[in-house]
PDB file of C-alpha atoms in Angstrom:
ATOM      1  CA  MET A  22     -28.718 237.705  78.222  1.00 82.00           C
ATOM      2  CA  LEU A  23     -29.742 241.326  77.810  1.00 88.00           C
ATOM      3  CA  GLY A  24     -26.202 242.413  76.965  1.00 91.00           C
ATOM      4  CA  THR A  25     -25.900 239.831  74.185  1.00 93.00           C
ATOM      5  CA  VAL A  26     -29.290 240.793  72.738  1.00 94.00           C
ATOM      6  CA  VAL A  27     -28.255 244.450  72.669  1.00 95.00           C
ATOM      7  CA  ASN A  28     -24.925 243.444  71.087  1.00 95.00           C
ATOM      8  CA  ALA A  29     -26.670 241.524  68.308  1.00 94.00           C
ATOM      9  CA  GLY A  30     -29.094 244.399  67.791  1.00 95.00           C
ATOM     10  CA  ALA A  31     -26.204 246.849  67.403  1.00 95.00           C
ATOM     11  CA  ILE A  32     -24.657 244.639  64.717  1.00 95.00           C
ATOM     12  CA  ILE A  33     -27.961 244.517  62.843  1.00 95.00           C
ATOM     13  CA  LEU A  34     -28.410 248.286  63.104  1.00 95.00           C
ATOM     14  CA  GLY A  35     -24.837 249.136  62.123  1.00 91.00           C
ATOM     15  CA  GLY A  36     -24.832 246.618  59.288  1.00 92.00           C
ATOM     16  CA  SER A  37     -28.140 247.947  57.950  1.00 93.00           C
ATOM     17  CA  ILE A  38     -26.805 251.490  57.868  1.00 90.00           C
ATOM     18  CA  GLY A  39     -23.698 250.232  56.075  1.00 87.00           C
ATOM     19  CA  LEU A  40     -25.831 248.529  53.420  1.00 87.00           C
ATOM     20  CA  VAL A  41     -27.636 251.802  52.760  1.00 87.00           C
ATOM     21  CA  LEU A  42     -24.353 253.697  52.461  1.00 82.00           C
ATOM     22  CA  LYS A  43     -22.799 251.151  50.089  1.00 75.00           C
ATOM     23  CA  LYS A  44     -25.449 251.533  47.375  1.00 70.00           C
ATOM     24  CA  GLY A  45     -23.883 252.730  44.182  1.00 60.00           C
ATOM     25  CA  LEU A  46     -20.349 252.100  45.451  1.00 62.00           C
ATOM     26  CA  PRO A  47     -18.160 251.018  42.465  1.00 66.00           C
ATOM     27  CA  LYS A  48     -16.422 247.660  42.726  1.00 65.00           C
ATOM     28  CA  ARG A  49     -12.924 249.163  42.828  1.00 70.00           C
ATOM     29  CA  PHE A  50     -13.883 251.312  45.817  1.00 71.00           C
ATOM     30  CA  GLY A  51     -15.340 248.300  47.602  1.00 65.00           C
ATOM     31  CA  ASN A  52     -12.169 246.307  47.016  1.00 72.00           C
ATOM     32  CA  GLN A  53      -9.960 249.087  48.329  1.00 78.00           C
ATOM     33  CA  VAL A  54     -12.123 249.565  51.410  1.00 74.00           C
ATOM     34  CA  MET A  55     -11.833 245.816  52.044  1.00 74.00           C
ATOM     35  CA  ASN A  56      -8.039 245.994  51.822  1.00 82.00           C
ATOM     36  CA  GLY A  57      -7.958 248.932  54.216  1.00 83.00           C
ATOM     37  CA  LEU A  58     -10.184 247.115  56.695  1.00 78.00           C
ATOM     38  CA  ALA A  59      -7.974 244.033  56.449  1.00 82.00           C
ATOM     39  CA  LEU A  60      -4.964 246.106  57.493  1.00 87.00           C
ATOM     40  CA  CYS A  61      -6.930 247.433  60.478  1.00 83.00           C
ATOM     41  CA  VAL A  62      -7.901 243.875  61.463  1.00 81.00           C
ATOM     42  CA  LEU A  63      -4.244 242.862  61.151  1.00 88.00           C
ATOM     43  CA  TYR A  64      -3.281 245.645  63.567  1.00 87.00           C
ATOM     44  CA  ILE A  65      -5.966 244.530  66.043  1.00 82.00           C
ATOM     45  CA  GLY A  66      -4.690 240.961  65.883  1.00 84.00           C
ATOM     46  CA  ILE A  67      -1.038 241.869  66.369  1.00 89.00           C
ATOM     47  CA  SER A  68      -1.903 244.122  69.323  1.00 85.00           C
ATOM     48  CA  GLY A  69      -3.902 241.346  70.973  1.00 82.00           C
ATOM     49  CA  THR A  70      -1.190 238.708  70.688  1.00 87.00           C
ATOM     50  CA  LEU A  71       1.056 240.862  72.873  1.00 85.00           C
ATOM     51  CA  GLN A  72      -1.208 240.108  75.837  1.00 82.00           C
ATOM     52  CA  ALA A  73      -0.148 236.448  75.808  1.00 85.00           C
ATOM     53  CA  LYS A  74       2.823 235.781  78.108  1.00 87.00           C
ATOM     54  CA  ASN A  75       3.173 231.991  78.014  1.00 91.00           C
ATOM     55  CA  VAL A  76       4.430 231.016  74.545  1.00 91.00           C
ATOM     56  CA  LEU A  77       4.322 227.298  75.332  1.00 93.00           C
ATOM     57  CA  MET A  78       0.657 227.509  76.329  1.00 93.00           C
ATOM     58  CA  LEU A  79      -0.055 229.478  73.142  1.00 93.00           C
ATOM     59  CA  ILE A  80       1.574 226.823  70.951  1.00 94.00           C
ATOM     60  CA  LEU A  81      -0.059 223.901  72.739  1.00 95.00           C
ATOM     61  CA  SER A  82      -3.445 225.604  72.581  1.00 95.00           C
ATOM     62  CA  MET A  83      -3.151 226.092  68.835  1.00 95.00           C
ATOM     63  CA  VAL A  84      -2.031 222.495  68.239  1.00 96.00           C
ATOM     64  CA  ILE A  85      -4.650 220.830  70.448  1.00 96.00           C
ATOM     65  CA  GLY A  86      -7.440 223.205  69.444  1.00 94.00           C
ATOM     66  CA  THR A  87      -6.723 222.796  65.738  1.00 94.00           C
ATOM     67  CA  LEU A  88      -6.802 218.996  66.055  1.00 96.00           C
ATOM     68  CA  ILE A  89     -10.219 219.250  67.700  1.00 95.00           C
ATOM     69  CA  GLY A  90     -11.438 221.718  65.076  1.00 92.00           C
ATOM     70  CA  GLU A  91     -10.258 219.487  62.236  1.00 94.00           C
ATOM     71  CA  LEU A  92     -11.867 216.460  63.846  1.00 95.00           C
ATOM     72  CA  LEU A  93     -15.201 218.293  64.109  1.00 92.00           C
ATOM     73  CA  ASP A  94     -14.600 220.078  60.769  1.00 89.00           C
ATOM     74  CA  LEU A  95     -16.103 223.277  62.161  1.00 87.00           C
ATOM     75  CA  ASP A  96     -15.042 225.351  59.170  1.00 84.00           C
ATOM     76  CA  GLU A  97     -17.005 223.183  56.773  1.00 85.00           C
ATOM     77  CA  ARG A  98     -20.078 223.292  59.007  1.00 85.00           C
ATOM     78  CA  VAL A  99     -20.027 227.086  59.340  1.00 80.00           C
ATOM     79  CA  THR A 100     -19.290 227.471  55.617  1.00 78.00           C
ATOM     80  CA  GLN A 101     -22.285 225.279  54.819  1.00 82.00           C
ATOM     81  CA  LEU A 102     -24.404 227.522  57.016  1.00 79.00           C
ATOM     82  CA  GLY A 103     -22.986 230.551  55.210  1.00 74.00           C
ATOM     83  CA  ASN A 104     -23.727 228.985  51.815  1.00 76.00           C
ATOM     84  CA  TRP A 105     -27.275 228.227  52.917  1.00 79.00           C
ATOM     85  CA  LEU A 106     -27.661 231.874  53.894  1.00 72.00           C
ATOM     86  CA  GLU A 107     -26.136 232.805  50.527  1.00 70.00           C
ATOM     87  CA  ASN A 108     -28.911 230.937  48.750  1.00 75.00           C
ATOM     88  CA  LYS A 109     -31.589 232.435  50.978  1.00 71.00           C
ATOM     89  CA  PHE A 110     -30.339 236.023  50.778  1.00 65.00           C
ATOM     90  CA  LYS A 111     -28.626 236.153  47.399  1.00 62.00           C
ATOM     91  CA  SER A 112     -26.905 239.507  46.902  1.00 53.00           C
ATOM     92  CA  LYS A 113     -27.344 241.464  43.706  1.00 55.00           C
ATOM     93  CA  ASP A 114     -23.707 242.534  44.024  1.00 52.00           C
ATOM     94  CA  GLU A 115     -21.794 239.830  42.160  1.00 49.00           C
ATOM     95  CA  TYR A 116     -18.547 240.657  43.944  1.00 54.00           C
ATOM     96  CA  VAL A 117     -20.000 240.300  47.440  1.00 59.00           C
ATOM     97  CA  SER A 118     -20.108 236.842  49.026  1.00 71.00           C
ATOM     98  CA  ILE A 119     -22.672 236.555  51.800  1.00 78.00           C
ATOM     99  CA  SER A 120     -20.961 233.409  53.054  1.00 79.00           C
ATOM    100  CA  GLU A 121     -17.592 235.186  53.284  1.00 79.00           C
ATOM    101  CA  GLY A 122     -19.163 238.150  55.049  1.00 84.00           C
ATOM    102  CA  PHE A 123     -20.949 235.889  57.528  1.00 87.00           C
ATOM    103  CA  VAL A 124     -17.845 233.861  58.430  1.00 83.00           C
ATOM    104  CA  SER A 125     -15.479 236.857  58.567  1.00 84.00           C
ATOM    105  CA  ALA A 126     -17.787 239.016  60.677  1.00 89.00           C
ATOM    106  CA  SER A 127     -18.642 236.110  63.004  1.00 87.00           C
ATOM    107  CA  LEU A 128     -14.962 235.598  63.727  1.00 84.00           C
ATOM    108  CA  LEU A 129     -14.333 239.274  64.305  1.00 83.00           C
ATOM    109  CA  PHE A 130     -17.277 239.697  66.691  1.00 89.00           C
ATOM    110  CA  CYS A 131     -16.874 236.416  68.611  1.00 86.00           C
ATOM    111  CA  VAL A 132     -13.079 236.082  68.965  1.00 77.00           C
ATOM    112  CA  GLY A 133     -11.963 238.366  71.746  1.00 71.00           C
ATOM    113  CA  ALA A 134     -11.777 238.906  75.480  1.00 70.00           C
ATOM    114  CA  MET A 135     -14.753 241.281  75.602  1.00 78.00           C
ATOM    115  CA  ALA A 136     -17.097 238.627  74.200  1.00 85.00           C
ATOM    116  CA  ILE A 137     -16.022 236.086  76.828  1.00 81.00           C
ATOM    117  CA  VAL A 138     -15.619 238.333  79.878  1.00 77.00           C
ATOM    118  CA  GLY A 139     -18.681 240.417  79.036  1.00 85.00           C
ATOM    119  CA  ALA A 140     -20.893 237.349  78.652  1.00 88.00           C
ATOM    120  CA  LEU A 141     -19.572 235.957  81.945  1.00 83.00           C
ATOM    121  CA  GLN A 142     -20.274 239.206  83.804  1.00 81.00           C
ATOM    122  CA  ASP A 143     -23.768 239.259  82.348  1.00 88.00           C
ATOM    123  CA  GLY A 144     -24.441 235.680  83.439  1.00 87.00           C
ATOM    124  CA  LEU A 145     -22.897 235.893  86.902  1.00 79.00           C
ATOM    125  CA  LYS A 146     -23.771 239.400  88.062  1.00 81.00           C
ATOM    126  CA  GLY A 147     -26.224 240.768  85.525  1.00 86.00           C
ATOM    127  CA  ASP A 148     -23.546 243.356  84.705  1.00 86.00           C
ATOM    128  CA  THR A 149     -23.987 244.308  81.039  1.00 89.00           C
ATOM    129  CA  SER A 150     -21.511 247.199  80.963  1.00 86.00           C
ATOM    130  CA  ILE A 151     -18.796 245.327  79.029  1.00 84.00           C
ATOM    131  CA  LEU A 152     -21.248 243.965  76.478  1.00 91.00           C
ATOM    132  CA  TYR A 153     -22.814 247.410  76.035  1.00 92.00           C
ATOM    133  CA  THR A 154     -19.369 248.793  75.247  1.00 86.00           C
ATOM    134  CA  LYS A 155     -18.747 245.882  72.881  1.00 90.00           C
ATOM    135  CA  ALA A 156     -22.130 246.503  71.270  1.00 91.00           C
ATOM    136  CA  MET A 157     -21.115 250.067  70.433  1.00 88.00           C
ATOM    137  CA  LEU A 158     -17.792 248.927  68.955  1.00 84.00           C
ATOM    138  CA  ASP A 159     -19.385 246.048  67.031  1.00 89.00           C
ATOM    139  CA  GLY A 160     -22.109 248.325  65.697  1.00 90.00           C
ATOM    140  CA  ILE A 161     -19.527 250.703  64.260  1.00 87.00           C
ATOM    141  CA  SER A 162     -17.488 247.792  62.887  1.00 85.00           C
ATOM    142  CA  ALA A 163     -20.610 246.253  61.330  1.00 90.00           C
ATOM    143  CA  LEU A 164     -21.411 249.567  59.640  1.00 88.00           C
ATOM    144  CA  ILE A 165     -17.937 249.743  58.115  1.00 83.00           C
ATOM    145  CA  PHE A 166     -17.629 246.067  57.201  1.00 85.00           C
ATOM    146  CA  SER A 167     -21.069 245.767  55.617  1.00 87.00           C
ATOM    147  CA  THR A 168     -20.094 248.389  53.029  1.00 83.00           C
ATOM    148  CA  SER A 169     -17.703 245.757  51.642  1.00 79.00           C
ATOM    149  CA  LEU A 170     -18.919 242.396  52.966  1.00 82.00           C
ATOM    150  CA  GLY A 171     -22.645 242.986  52.552  1.00 83.00           C
ATOM    151  CA  VAL A 172     -25.587 241.418  54.335  1.00 87.00           C
ATOM    152  CA  GLY A 173     -23.492 238.529  55.673  1.00 87.00           C
ATOM    153  CA  VAL A 174     -22.257 240.909  58.384  1.00 91.00           C
ATOM    154  CA  ILE A 175     -25.812 241.389  59.645  1.00 92.00           C
ATOM    155  CA  LEU A 176     -26.500 237.647  59.601  1.00 90.00           C
ATOM    156  CA  SER A 177     -23.458 237.082  61.840  1.00 91.00           C
ATOM    157  CA  SER A 178     -25.537 238.547  64.673  1.00 93.00           C
ATOM    158  CA  VAL A 179     -27.226 235.134  64.935  1.00 90.00           C
ATOM    159  CA  LEU A 180     -23.913 233.428  65.731  1.00 89.00           C
ATOM    160  CA  VAL A 181     -23.091 236.175  68.237  1.00 92.00           C
ATOM    161  CA  LEU A 182     -26.381 235.437  70.003  1.00 93.00           C
ATOM    162  CA  ILE A 183     -25.621 231.712  70.168  1.00 92.00           C
ATOM    163  CA  TYR A 184     -21.948 232.090  71.150  1.00 89.00           C
ATOM    164  CA  GLN A 185     -22.222 234.812  73.799  1.00 91.00           C
ATOM    165  CA  GLY A 186     -25.579 233.531  74.972  1.00 91.00           C
ATOM    166  CA  GLY A 187     -24.053 230.094  75.519  1.00 91.00           C
ATOM    167  CA  ILE A 188     -21.223 231.551  77.596  1.00 87.00           C
ATOM    168  CA  THR A 189     -23.719 233.574  79.646  1.00 90.00           C
ATOM    169  CA  PHE A 190     -25.788 230.465  80.240  1.00 89.00           C
ATOM    170  CA  LEU A 191     -22.709 228.469  81.356  1.00 86.00           C
ATOM    171  CA  ALA A 192     -21.156 231.363  83.281  1.00 79.00           C
ATOM    172  CA  SER A 193     -21.446 229.805  86.728  1.00 76.00           C
ATOM    173  CA  LEU A 194     -19.542 226.720  85.536  1.00 81.00           C
ATOM    174  CA  MET A 195     -16.766 228.560  83.659  1.00 77.00           C
ATOM    175  CA  ALA A 196     -16.056 231.516  85.952  1.00 77.00           C
ATOM    176  CA  PRO A 197     -13.830 229.743  88.528  1.00 82.00           C
ATOM    177  CA  PHE A 198     -11.363 228.741  85.804  1.00 84.00           C
ATOM    178  CA  LEU A 199     -11.090 232.116  84.056  1.00 79.00           C
ATOM    179  CA  THR A 200      -8.303 233.885  85.924  1.00 84.00           C
ATOM    180  CA  ASP A 201      -6.656 237.001  84.500  1.00 84.00           C
ATOM    181  CA  MET A 202      -3.789 234.838  83.238  1.00 88.00           C
ATOM    182  CA  VAL A 203      -6.119 232.442  81.431  1.00 88.00           C
ATOM    183  CA  ILE A 204      -8.075 235.281  79.832  1.00 83.00           C
ATOM    184  CA  ALA A 205      -4.804 236.853  78.647  1.00 86.00           C
ATOM    185  CA  GLU A 206      -3.757 233.591  76.999  1.00 89.00           C
ATOM    186  CA  MET A 207      -7.218 233.119  75.455  1.00 86.00           C
ATOM    187  CA  THR A 208      -6.983 236.645  74.075  1.00 84.00           C
ATOM    188  CA  GLY A 209      -3.554 235.869  72.619  1.00 87.00           C
ATOM    189  CA  VAL A 210      -4.830 232.749  70.863  1.00 89.00           C
ATOM    190  CA  GLY A 211      -7.920 234.564  69.609  1.00 84.00           C
ATOM    191  CA  SER A 212      -5.763 237.381  68.281  1.00 86.00           C
ATOM    192  CA  LEU A 213      -3.759 234.902  66.216  1.00 89.00           C
ATOM    193  CA  LEU A 214      -7.027 233.939  64.561  1.00 87.00           C
ATOM    194  CA  ILE A 215      -7.753 237.607  63.894  1.00 84.00           C
ATOM    195  CA  ILE A 216      -4.366 237.891  62.149  1.00 89.00           C
ATOM    196  CA  GLY A 217      -5.351 234.875  60.067  1.00 88.00           C
ATOM    197  CA  LEU A 218      -8.644 236.584  59.247  1.00 83.00           C
ATOM    198  CA  ALA A 219      -6.765 239.664  58.014  1.00 86.00           C
ATOM    199  CA  LEU A 220      -4.526 237.516  55.792  1.00 91.00           C
ATOM    200  CA  ASN A 221      -7.598 235.811  54.320  1.00 86.00           C
ATOM    201  CA  MET A 222      -9.219 239.175  53.672  1.00 81.00           C
ATOM    202  CA  LEU A 223      -6.088 240.271  51.819  1.00 87.00           C
ATOM    203  CA  ARG A 224      -6.305 237.043  49.757  1.00 84.00           C
ATOM    204  CA  MET A 225      -2.806 236.098  50.929  1.00 90.00           C
ATOM    205  CA  THR A 226      -4.014 232.850  52.524  1.00 88.00           C
ATOM    206  CA  ASN A 227      -7.070 230.615  52.550  1.00 86.00           C
ATOM    207  CA  LEU A 228      -6.976 229.422  56.153  1.00 88.00           C
ATOM    208  CA  LYS A 229      -9.870 227.386  57.546  1.00 87.00           C
ATOM    209  CA  LEU A 230     -10.100 229.653  60.562  1.00 85.00           C
ATOM    210  CA  MET A 231     -13.160 228.101  62.174  1.00 85.00           C
ATOM    211  CA  ASN A 232     -11.153 224.912  62.691  1.00 91.00           C
ATOM    212  CA  PHE A 233      -8.811 226.934  64.917  1.00 91.00           C
ATOM    213  CA  VAL A 234     -11.573 228.320  67.151  1.00 87.00           C
ATOM    214  CA  PRO A 235     -11.455 225.500  69.800  1.00 91.00           C
ATOM    215  CA  ALA A 236      -7.877 226.634  70.505  1.00 92.00           C
ATOM    216  CA  ILE A 237      -9.294 229.728  72.233  1.00 87.00           C
ATOM    217  CA  PHE A 238     -10.659 227.596  75.074  1.00 88.00           C
ATOM    218  CA  ILE A 239      -7.696 225.225  75.481  1.00 94.00           C
ATOM    219  CA  PRO A 240      -5.851 227.591  77.903  1.00 92.00           C
ATOM    220  CA  ILE A 241      -8.601 226.833  80.422  1.00 90.00           C
ATOM    221  CA  LEU A 242      -7.660 223.146  80.369  1.00 91.00           C
ATOM    222  CA  LEU A 243      -3.923 223.766  80.255  1.00 93.00           C
ATOM    223  CA  SER A 244      -4.082 226.076  83.266  1.00 89.00           C
ATOM    224  CA  LEU A 245      -5.263 223.140  85.333  1.00 87.00           C
ATOM    225  CA  ILE A 246      -2.257 220.971  84.507  1.00 86.00           C
ATOM    226  CA  MET A 247       0.607 223.424  83.894  1.00 74.00           C
TER     227      MET A 247
END
């Protein structure tokens, strides 16, 4: 799990630097930076969806995964965790929501092919190269996002540890099912969630994105029967 630990550390480091840089930043600047970042996230999401080739699998994954997410009410559970963190680490900046920062950053850092493939490579072969690359990218992203989303970005490193660490731990069981085609479809589904994240950041929607997260893993099941 060395790669995941380094990844989480990079998020903490980048987010901490971002918090230092944001001091004294007027609210209007913070809001505009947030809007700019949302557009960048939207671009990332749209680019990722192009990797998906099987539209039927994409649709079925979203439907089945969302039903599972709603049944488990994952969004409410993660939001409760974010609110608990909000109470523990209350920000002096009235316009910064720690809960929002935690949920948004967790989605951005966990939803993607690099998180899944990198964790698998770490668990199966001890190859941390993908996660080291992801750590660099996440560290830079955390620096930028924490200037608008605050300390919640740093706290998302805990969820990254649990999520990627869990995949690393289960790598030997999951690897046989993760063909290039399956990973492409998982990336496509995950990218749809990233688009949803961008729309939420722009205040255009209020999607319960965590309830969609199980959809990312449904292509594994569908590949066995389609």
